[in-house]
PDB file of C-alpha atoms in Angstrom:
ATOM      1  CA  UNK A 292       0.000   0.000   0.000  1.00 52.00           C
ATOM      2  CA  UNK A 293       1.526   3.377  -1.051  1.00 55.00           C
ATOM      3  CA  UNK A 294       1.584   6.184   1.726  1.00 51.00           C
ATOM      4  CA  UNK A 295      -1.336   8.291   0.109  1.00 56.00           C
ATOM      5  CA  UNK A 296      -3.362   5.317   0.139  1.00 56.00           C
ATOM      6  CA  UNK A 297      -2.351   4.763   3.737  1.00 53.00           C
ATOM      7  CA  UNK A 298      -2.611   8.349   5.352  1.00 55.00           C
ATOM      8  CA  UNK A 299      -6.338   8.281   3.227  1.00 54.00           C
ATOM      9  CA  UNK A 300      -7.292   5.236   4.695  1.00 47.00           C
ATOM     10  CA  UNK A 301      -6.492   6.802   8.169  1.00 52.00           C
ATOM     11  CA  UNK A 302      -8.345   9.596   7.269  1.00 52.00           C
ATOM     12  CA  UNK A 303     -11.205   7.987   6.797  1.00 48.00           C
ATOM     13  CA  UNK A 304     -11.267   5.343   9.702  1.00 52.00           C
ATOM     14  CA  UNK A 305      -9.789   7.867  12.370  1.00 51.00           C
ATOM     15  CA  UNK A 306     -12.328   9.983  14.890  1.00 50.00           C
ATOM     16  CA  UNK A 307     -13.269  13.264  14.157  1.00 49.00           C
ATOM     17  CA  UNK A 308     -11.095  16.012  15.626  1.00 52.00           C
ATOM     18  CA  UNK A 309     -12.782  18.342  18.094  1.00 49.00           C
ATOM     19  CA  UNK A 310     -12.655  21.229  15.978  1.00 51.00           C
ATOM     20  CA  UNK A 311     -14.716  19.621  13.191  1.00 50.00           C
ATOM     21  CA  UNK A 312     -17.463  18.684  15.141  1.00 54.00           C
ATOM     22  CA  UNK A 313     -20.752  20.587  15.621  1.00 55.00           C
ATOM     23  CA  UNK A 314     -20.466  23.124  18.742  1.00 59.00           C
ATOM     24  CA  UNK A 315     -23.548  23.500  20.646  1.00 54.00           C
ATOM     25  CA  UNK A 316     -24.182  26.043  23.556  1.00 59.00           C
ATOM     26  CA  UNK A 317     -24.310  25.168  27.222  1.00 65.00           C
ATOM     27  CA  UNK A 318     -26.579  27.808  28.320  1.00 75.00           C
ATOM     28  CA  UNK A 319     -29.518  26.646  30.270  1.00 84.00           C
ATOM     29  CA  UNK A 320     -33.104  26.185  28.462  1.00 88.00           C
ATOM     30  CA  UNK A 321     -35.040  29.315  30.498  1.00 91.00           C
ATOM     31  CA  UNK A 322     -37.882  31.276  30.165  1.00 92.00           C
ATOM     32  CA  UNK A 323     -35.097  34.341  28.977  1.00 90.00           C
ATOM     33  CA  UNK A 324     -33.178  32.066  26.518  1.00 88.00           C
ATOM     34  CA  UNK A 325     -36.214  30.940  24.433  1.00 91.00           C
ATOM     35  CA  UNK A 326     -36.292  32.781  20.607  1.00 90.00           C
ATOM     36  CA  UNK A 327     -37.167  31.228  17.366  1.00 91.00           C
ATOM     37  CA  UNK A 328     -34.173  29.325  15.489  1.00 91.00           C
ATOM     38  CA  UNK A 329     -32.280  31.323  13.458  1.00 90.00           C
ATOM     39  CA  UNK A 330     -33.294  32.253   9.634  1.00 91.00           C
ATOM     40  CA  UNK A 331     -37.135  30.503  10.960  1.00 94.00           C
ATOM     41  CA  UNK A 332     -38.448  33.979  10.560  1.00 94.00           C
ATOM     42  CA  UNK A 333     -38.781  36.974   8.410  1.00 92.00           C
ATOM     43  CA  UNK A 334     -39.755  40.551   7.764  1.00 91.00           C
ATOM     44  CA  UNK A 335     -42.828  41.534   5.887  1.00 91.00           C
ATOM     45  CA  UNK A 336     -42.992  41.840   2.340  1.00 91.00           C
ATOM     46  CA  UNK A 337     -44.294  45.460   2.375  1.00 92.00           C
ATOM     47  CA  UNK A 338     -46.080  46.336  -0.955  1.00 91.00           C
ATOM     48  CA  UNK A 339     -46.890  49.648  -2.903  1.00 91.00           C
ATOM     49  CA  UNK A 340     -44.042  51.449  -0.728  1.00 92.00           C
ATOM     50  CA  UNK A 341     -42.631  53.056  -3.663  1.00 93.00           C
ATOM     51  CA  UNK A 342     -40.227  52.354  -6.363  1.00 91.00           C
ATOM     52  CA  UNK A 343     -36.865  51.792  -4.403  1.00 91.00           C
ATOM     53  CA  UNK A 344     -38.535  48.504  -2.558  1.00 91.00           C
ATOM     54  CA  UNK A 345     -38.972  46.733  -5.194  1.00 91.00           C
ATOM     55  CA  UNK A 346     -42.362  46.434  -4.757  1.00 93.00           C
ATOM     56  CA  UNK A 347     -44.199  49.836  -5.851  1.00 92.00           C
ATOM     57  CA  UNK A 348     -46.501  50.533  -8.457  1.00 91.00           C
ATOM     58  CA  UNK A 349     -48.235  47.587  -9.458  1.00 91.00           C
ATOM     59  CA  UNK A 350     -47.383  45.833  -5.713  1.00 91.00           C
ATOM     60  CA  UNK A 351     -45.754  42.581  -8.073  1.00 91.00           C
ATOM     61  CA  UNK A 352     -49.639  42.613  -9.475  1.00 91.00           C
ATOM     62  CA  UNK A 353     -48.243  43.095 -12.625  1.00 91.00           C
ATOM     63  CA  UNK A 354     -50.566  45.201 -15.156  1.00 93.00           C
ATOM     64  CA  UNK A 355     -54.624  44.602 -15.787  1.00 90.00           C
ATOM     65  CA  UNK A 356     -55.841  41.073 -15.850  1.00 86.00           C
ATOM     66  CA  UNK A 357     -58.061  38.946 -13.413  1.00 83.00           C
ATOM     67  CA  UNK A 358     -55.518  38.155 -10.786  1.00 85.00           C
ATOM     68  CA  UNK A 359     -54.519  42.171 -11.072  1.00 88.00           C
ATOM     69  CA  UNK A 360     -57.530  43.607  -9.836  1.00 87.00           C
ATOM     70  CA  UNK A 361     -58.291  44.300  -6.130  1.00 86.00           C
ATOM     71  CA  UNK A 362     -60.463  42.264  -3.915  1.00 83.00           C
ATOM     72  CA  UNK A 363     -60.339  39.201  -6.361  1.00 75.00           C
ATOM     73  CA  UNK A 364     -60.198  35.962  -4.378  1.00 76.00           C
ATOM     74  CA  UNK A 365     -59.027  32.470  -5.812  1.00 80.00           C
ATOM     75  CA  UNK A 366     -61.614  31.292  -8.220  1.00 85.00           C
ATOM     76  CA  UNK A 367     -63.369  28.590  -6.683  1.00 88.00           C
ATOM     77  CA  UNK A 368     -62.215  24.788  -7.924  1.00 90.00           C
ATOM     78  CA  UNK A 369     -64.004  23.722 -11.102  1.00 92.00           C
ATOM     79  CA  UNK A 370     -64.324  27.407 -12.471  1.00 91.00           C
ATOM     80  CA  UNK A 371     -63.159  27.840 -16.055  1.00 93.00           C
ATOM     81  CA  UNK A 372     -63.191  31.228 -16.821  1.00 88.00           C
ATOM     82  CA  UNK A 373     -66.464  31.722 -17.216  1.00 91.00           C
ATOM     83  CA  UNK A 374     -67.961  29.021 -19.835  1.00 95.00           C
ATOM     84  CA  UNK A 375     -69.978  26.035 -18.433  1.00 96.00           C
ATOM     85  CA  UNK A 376     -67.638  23.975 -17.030  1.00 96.00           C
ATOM     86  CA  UNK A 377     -67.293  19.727 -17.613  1.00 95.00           C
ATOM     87  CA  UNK A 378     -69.054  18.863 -14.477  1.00 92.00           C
ATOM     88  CA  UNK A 379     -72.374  20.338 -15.683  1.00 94.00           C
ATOM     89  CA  UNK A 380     -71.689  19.892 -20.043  1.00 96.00           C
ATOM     90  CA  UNK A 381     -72.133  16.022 -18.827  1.00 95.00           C
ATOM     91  CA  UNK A 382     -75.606  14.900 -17.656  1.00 94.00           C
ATOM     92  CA  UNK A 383     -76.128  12.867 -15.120  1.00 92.00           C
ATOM     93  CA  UNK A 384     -76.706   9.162 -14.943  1.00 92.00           C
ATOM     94  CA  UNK A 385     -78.178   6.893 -12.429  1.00 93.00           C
ATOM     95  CA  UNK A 386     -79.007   7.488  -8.636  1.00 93.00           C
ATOM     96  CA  UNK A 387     -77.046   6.051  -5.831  1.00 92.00           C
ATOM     97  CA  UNK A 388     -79.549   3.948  -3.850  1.00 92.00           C
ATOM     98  CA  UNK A 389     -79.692   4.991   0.043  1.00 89.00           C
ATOM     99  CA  UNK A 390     -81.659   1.391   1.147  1.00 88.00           C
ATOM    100  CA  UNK A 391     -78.780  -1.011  -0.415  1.00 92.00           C
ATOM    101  CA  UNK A 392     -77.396  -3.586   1.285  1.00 93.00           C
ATOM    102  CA  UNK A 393     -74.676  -5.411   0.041  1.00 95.00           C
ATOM    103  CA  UNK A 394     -73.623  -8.982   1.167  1.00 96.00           C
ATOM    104  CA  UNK A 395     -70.748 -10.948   1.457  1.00 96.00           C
ATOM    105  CA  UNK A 396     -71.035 -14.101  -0.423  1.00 96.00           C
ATOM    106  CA  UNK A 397     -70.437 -17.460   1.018  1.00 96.00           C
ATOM    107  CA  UNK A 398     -70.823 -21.040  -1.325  1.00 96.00           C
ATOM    108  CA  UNK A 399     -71.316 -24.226  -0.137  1.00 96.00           C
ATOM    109  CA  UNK A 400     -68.193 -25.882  -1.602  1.00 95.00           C
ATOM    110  CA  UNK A 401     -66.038 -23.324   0.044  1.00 96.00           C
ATOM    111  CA  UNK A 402     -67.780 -23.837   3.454  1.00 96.00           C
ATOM    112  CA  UNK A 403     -67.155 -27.830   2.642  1.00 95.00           C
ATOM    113  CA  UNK A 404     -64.039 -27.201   2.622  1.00 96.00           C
ATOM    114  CA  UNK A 405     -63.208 -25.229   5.803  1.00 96.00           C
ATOM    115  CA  UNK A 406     -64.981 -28.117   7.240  1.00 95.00           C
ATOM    116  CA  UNK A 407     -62.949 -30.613   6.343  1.00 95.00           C
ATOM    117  CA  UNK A 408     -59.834 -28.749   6.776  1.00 94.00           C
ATOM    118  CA  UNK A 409     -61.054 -28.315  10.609  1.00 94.00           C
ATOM    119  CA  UNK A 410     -61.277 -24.318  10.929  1.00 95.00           C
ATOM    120  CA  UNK A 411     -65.218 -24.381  10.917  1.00 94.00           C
ATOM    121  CA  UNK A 412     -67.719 -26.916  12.682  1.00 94.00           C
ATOM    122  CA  UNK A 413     -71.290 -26.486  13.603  1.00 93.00           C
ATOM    123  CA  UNK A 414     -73.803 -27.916  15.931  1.00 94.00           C
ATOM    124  CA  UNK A 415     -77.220 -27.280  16.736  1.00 93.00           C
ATOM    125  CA  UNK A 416     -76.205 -25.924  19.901  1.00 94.00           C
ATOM    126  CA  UNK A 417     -73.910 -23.773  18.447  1.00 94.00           C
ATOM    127  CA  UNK A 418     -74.385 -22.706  14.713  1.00 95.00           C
ATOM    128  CA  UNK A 419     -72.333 -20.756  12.491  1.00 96.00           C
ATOM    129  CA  UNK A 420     -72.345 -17.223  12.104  1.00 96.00           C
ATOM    130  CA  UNK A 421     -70.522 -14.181  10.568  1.00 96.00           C
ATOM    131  CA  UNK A 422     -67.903 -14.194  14.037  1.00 96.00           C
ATOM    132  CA  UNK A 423     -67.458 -18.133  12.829  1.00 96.00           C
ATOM    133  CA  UNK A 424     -66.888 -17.246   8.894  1.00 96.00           C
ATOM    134  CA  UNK A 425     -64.693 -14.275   9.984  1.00 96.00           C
ATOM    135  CA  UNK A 426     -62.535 -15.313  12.296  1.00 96.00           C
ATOM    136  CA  UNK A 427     -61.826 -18.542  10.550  1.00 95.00           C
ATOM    137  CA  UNK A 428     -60.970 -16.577   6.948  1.00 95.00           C
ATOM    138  CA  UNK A 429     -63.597 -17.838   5.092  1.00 95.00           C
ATOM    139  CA  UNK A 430     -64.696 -14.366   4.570  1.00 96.00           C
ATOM    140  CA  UNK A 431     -62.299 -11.132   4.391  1.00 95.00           C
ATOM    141  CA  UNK A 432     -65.333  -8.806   5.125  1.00 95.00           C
ATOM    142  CA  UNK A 433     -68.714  -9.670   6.481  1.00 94.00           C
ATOM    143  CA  UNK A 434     -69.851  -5.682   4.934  1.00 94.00           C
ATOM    144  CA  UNK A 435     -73.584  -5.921   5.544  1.00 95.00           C
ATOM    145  CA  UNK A 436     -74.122  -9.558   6.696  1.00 96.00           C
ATOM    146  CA  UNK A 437     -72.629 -12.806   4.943  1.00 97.00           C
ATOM    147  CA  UNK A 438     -75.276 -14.184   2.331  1.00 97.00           C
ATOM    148  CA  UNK A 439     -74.965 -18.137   1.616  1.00 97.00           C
ATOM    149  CA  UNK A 440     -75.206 -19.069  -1.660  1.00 96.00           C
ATOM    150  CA  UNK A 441     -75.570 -22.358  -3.743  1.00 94.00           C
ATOM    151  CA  UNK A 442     -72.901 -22.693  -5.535  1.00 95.00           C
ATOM    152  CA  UNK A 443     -70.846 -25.849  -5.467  1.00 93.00           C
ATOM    153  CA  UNK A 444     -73.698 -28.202  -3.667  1.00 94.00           C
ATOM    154  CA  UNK A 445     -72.515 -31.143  -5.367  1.00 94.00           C
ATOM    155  CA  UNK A 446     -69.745 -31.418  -2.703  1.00 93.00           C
ATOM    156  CA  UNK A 447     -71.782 -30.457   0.375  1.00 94.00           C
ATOM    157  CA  UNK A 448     -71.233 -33.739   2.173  1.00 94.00           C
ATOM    158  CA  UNK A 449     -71.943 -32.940   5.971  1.00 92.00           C
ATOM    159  CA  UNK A 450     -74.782 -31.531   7.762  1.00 95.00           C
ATOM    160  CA  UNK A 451     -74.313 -27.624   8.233  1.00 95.00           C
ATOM    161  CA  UNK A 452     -76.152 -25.212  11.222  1.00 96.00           C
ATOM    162  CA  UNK A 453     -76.016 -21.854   9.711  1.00 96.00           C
ATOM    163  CA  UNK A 454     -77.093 -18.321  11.606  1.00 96.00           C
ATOM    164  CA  UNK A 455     -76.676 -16.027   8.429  1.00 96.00           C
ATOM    165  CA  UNK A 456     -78.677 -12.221   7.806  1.00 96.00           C
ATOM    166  CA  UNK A 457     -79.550 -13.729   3.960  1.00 96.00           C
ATOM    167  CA  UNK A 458     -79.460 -17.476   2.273  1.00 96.00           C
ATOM    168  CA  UNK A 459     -80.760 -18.390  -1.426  1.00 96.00           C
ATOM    169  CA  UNK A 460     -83.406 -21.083  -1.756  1.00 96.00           C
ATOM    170  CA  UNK A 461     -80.830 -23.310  -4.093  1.00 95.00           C
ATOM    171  CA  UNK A 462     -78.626 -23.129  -0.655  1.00 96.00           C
ATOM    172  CA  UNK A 463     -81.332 -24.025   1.642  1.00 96.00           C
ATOM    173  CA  UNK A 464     -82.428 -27.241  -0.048  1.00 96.00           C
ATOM    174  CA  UNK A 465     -78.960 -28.556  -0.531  1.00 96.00           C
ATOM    175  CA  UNK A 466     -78.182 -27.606   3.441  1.00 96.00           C
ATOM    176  CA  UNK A 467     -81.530 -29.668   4.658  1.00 96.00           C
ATOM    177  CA  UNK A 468     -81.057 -32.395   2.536  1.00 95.00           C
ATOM    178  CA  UNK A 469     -78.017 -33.226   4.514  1.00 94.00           C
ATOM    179  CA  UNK A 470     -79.504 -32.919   7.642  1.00 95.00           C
ATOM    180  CA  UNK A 471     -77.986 -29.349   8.524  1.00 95.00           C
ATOM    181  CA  UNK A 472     -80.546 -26.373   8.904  1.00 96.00           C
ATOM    182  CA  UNK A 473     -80.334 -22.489   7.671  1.00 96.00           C
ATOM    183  CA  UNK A 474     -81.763 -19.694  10.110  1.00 96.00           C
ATOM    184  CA  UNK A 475     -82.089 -16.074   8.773  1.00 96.00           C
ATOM    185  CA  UNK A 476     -81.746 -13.604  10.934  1.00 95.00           C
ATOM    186  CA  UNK A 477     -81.539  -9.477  10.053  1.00 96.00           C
ATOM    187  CA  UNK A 478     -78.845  -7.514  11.778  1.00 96.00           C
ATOM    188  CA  UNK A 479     -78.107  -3.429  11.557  1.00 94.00           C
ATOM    189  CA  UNK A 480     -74.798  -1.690  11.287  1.00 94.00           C
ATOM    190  CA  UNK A 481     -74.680  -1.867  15.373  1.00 95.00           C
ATOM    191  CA  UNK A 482     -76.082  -5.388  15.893  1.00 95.00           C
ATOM    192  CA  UNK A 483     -73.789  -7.034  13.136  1.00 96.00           C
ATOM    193  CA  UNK A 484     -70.540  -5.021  14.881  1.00 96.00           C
ATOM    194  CA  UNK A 485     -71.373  -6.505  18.023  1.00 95.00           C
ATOM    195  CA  UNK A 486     -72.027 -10.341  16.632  1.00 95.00           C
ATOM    196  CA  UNK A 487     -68.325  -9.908  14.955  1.00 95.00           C
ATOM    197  CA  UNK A 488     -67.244  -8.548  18.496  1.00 95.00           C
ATOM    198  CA  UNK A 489     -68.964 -11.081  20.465  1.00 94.00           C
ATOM    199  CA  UNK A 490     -70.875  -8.852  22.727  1.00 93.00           C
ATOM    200  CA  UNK A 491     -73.956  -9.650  23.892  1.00 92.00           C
ATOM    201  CA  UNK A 492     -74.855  -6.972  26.427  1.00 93.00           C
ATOM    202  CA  UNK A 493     -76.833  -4.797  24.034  1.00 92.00           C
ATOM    203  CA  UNK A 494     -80.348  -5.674  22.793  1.00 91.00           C
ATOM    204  CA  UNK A 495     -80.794  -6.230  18.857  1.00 89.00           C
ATOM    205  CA  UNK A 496     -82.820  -4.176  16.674  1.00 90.00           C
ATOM    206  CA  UNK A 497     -85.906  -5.134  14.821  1.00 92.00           C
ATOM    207  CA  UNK A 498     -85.854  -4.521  11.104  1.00 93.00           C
ATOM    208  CA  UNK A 499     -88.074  -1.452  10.491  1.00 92.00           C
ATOM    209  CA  UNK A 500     -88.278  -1.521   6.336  1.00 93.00           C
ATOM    210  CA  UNK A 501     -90.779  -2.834   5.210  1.00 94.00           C
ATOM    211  CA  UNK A 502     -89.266  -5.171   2.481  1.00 93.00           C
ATOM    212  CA  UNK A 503     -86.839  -6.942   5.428  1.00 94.00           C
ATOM    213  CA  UNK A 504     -90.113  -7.674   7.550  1.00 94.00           C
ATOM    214  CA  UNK A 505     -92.059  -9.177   4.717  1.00 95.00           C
ATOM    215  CA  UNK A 506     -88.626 -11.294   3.905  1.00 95.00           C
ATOM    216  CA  UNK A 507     -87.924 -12.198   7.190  1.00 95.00           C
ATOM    217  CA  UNK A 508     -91.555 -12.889   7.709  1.00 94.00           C
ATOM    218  CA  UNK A 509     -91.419 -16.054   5.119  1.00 94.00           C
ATOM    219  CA  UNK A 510     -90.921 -19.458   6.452  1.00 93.00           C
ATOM    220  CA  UNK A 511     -89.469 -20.121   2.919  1.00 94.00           C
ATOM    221  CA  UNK A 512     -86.777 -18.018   3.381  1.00 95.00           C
ATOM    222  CA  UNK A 513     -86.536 -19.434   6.341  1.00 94.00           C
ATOM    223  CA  UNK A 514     -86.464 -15.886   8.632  1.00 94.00           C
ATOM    224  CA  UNK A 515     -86.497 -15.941  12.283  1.00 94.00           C
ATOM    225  CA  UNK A 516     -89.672 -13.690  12.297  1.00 93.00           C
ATOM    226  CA  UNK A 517     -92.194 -16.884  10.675  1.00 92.00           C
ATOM    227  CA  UNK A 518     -92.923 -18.388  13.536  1.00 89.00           C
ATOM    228  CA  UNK A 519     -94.349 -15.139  15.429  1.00 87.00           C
ATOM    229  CA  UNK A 520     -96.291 -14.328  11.945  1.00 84.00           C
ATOM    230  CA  UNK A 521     -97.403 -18.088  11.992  1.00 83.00           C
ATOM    231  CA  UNK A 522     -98.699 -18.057  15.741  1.00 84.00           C
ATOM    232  CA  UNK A 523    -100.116 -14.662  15.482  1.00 83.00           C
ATOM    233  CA  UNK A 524    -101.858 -15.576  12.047  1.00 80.00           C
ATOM    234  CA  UNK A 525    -103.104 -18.664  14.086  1.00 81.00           C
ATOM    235  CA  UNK A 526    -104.555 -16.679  17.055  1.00 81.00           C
ATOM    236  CA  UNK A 527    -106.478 -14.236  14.752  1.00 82.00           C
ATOM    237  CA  UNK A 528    -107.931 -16.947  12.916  1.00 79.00           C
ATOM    238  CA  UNK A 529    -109.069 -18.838  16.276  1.00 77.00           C
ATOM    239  CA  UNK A 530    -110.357 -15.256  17.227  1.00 77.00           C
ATOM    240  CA  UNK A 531    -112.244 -14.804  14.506  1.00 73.00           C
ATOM    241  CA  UNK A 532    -113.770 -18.461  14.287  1.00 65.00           C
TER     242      UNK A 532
END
């Protein structure tokens, strides 16, 4: 190794010298030592103070124009100058639907299948639900309830208990034909955050539309509100006989 290449090296791997480092001051943080860092302020640009400043006449307006004259704010966003701008040359389409509900989907093949591979089982005791789907990964996102759908029923093989807010008729015929059993039941925003939670301290609403009572209300569907509608259809008719 020559000696430039040595004293460089040295350079390089010894410590830096005391002059070269950073100095800082030892004075006490007080109440009289506080002031802004240095070059963290500065002075005002002062405008239409004459010629010598810099910034006389036209106060760095420049001459005439829209951004020249006084009192003129920012145009708002989406102004063009005047001429009818592209969010109102377009018409509109379609209406965004404040009553939709949209379900996660759930087939029977892939519920076979967690089955088998052990991360789901059901009993009549204990059915499952959308805490059951979730947990296990068989859904990413229960959104507004899980929906079970029919898909794949060739391979259902073992008798399912399902607790889900929607299920397709296709679904429900292949579930009771093995022996398993489907029950519908409707949950809000509040009631389906605390099934995925697994609280149970809070009473659950009733659905209030008028579509999820009638749907809930069929024994076809197979909603938890049938039986009430069959027993107080049953009453009224033993009334009125």
């Amino acid at each position: 190794m020559s000696l430039s290449t040595a004293s460089r090296v040295s350079r390089l791997w010894s410590a830096p010298s005391i002059s070269s480092t950073r100095q800082y001051t030892t004075q006490p943080v007080a109440l009289h030592t506080l002031r802004p860092s240095p070059g963290s302020q500065h002075s005002q640009k002062r405008l239409g103070r004459g010629q010598g400043s810099g910034h006389g006449g036209t106060s760095t307006r420049g001459h005439k124009g829209q951004k020249a004259r006084s009192g003129n704010g920012k145009p708002k966003a989406g102004f063009e100058g005047g001429q009818t701008p592209i969010t109102r040359r377009f018409p509109k389409r379609g209406f965004t639907n404040p009553t939709e509900r949209e379900f996660a989907p759930v087939n029977l093949d892939r519920l076979q299948h967690w089955i088998d591979s052990g991360r789901l089982t059901s009993s009549p005791q204990s059915p499952i639900t959308a805490r059951e789907l979730l947990l296990s990964g068989c859904v990413h996102n229960v959104k507004d309830g899980v929906k079970l759908l029919g898909d794949g029923a060739e391979q259902l093989k073992s008798p399912v208990f399902l607790e889900l807010s929607r299920a397709s008729k296709s679904a429900i015929s292949a579930i009771e034909s093995k022996g398993g059993k489907v029950f519908c039941k409707y949950y809000n925003d509040l009631a389906l955050k605390d099934l995925v939670q697994g609280r149970t301290d809070r009473q659950e609403a009733l659905p209030v539309r008028k579509a999820d009572i009638l749907w809930y209300s069929k024994k076809s569907n197979r909603g938890y509100l049938a039986d009430s509608v069959s027993q107080i259809e049953a009453a009224n008719s033993s009334v009125s006989a």
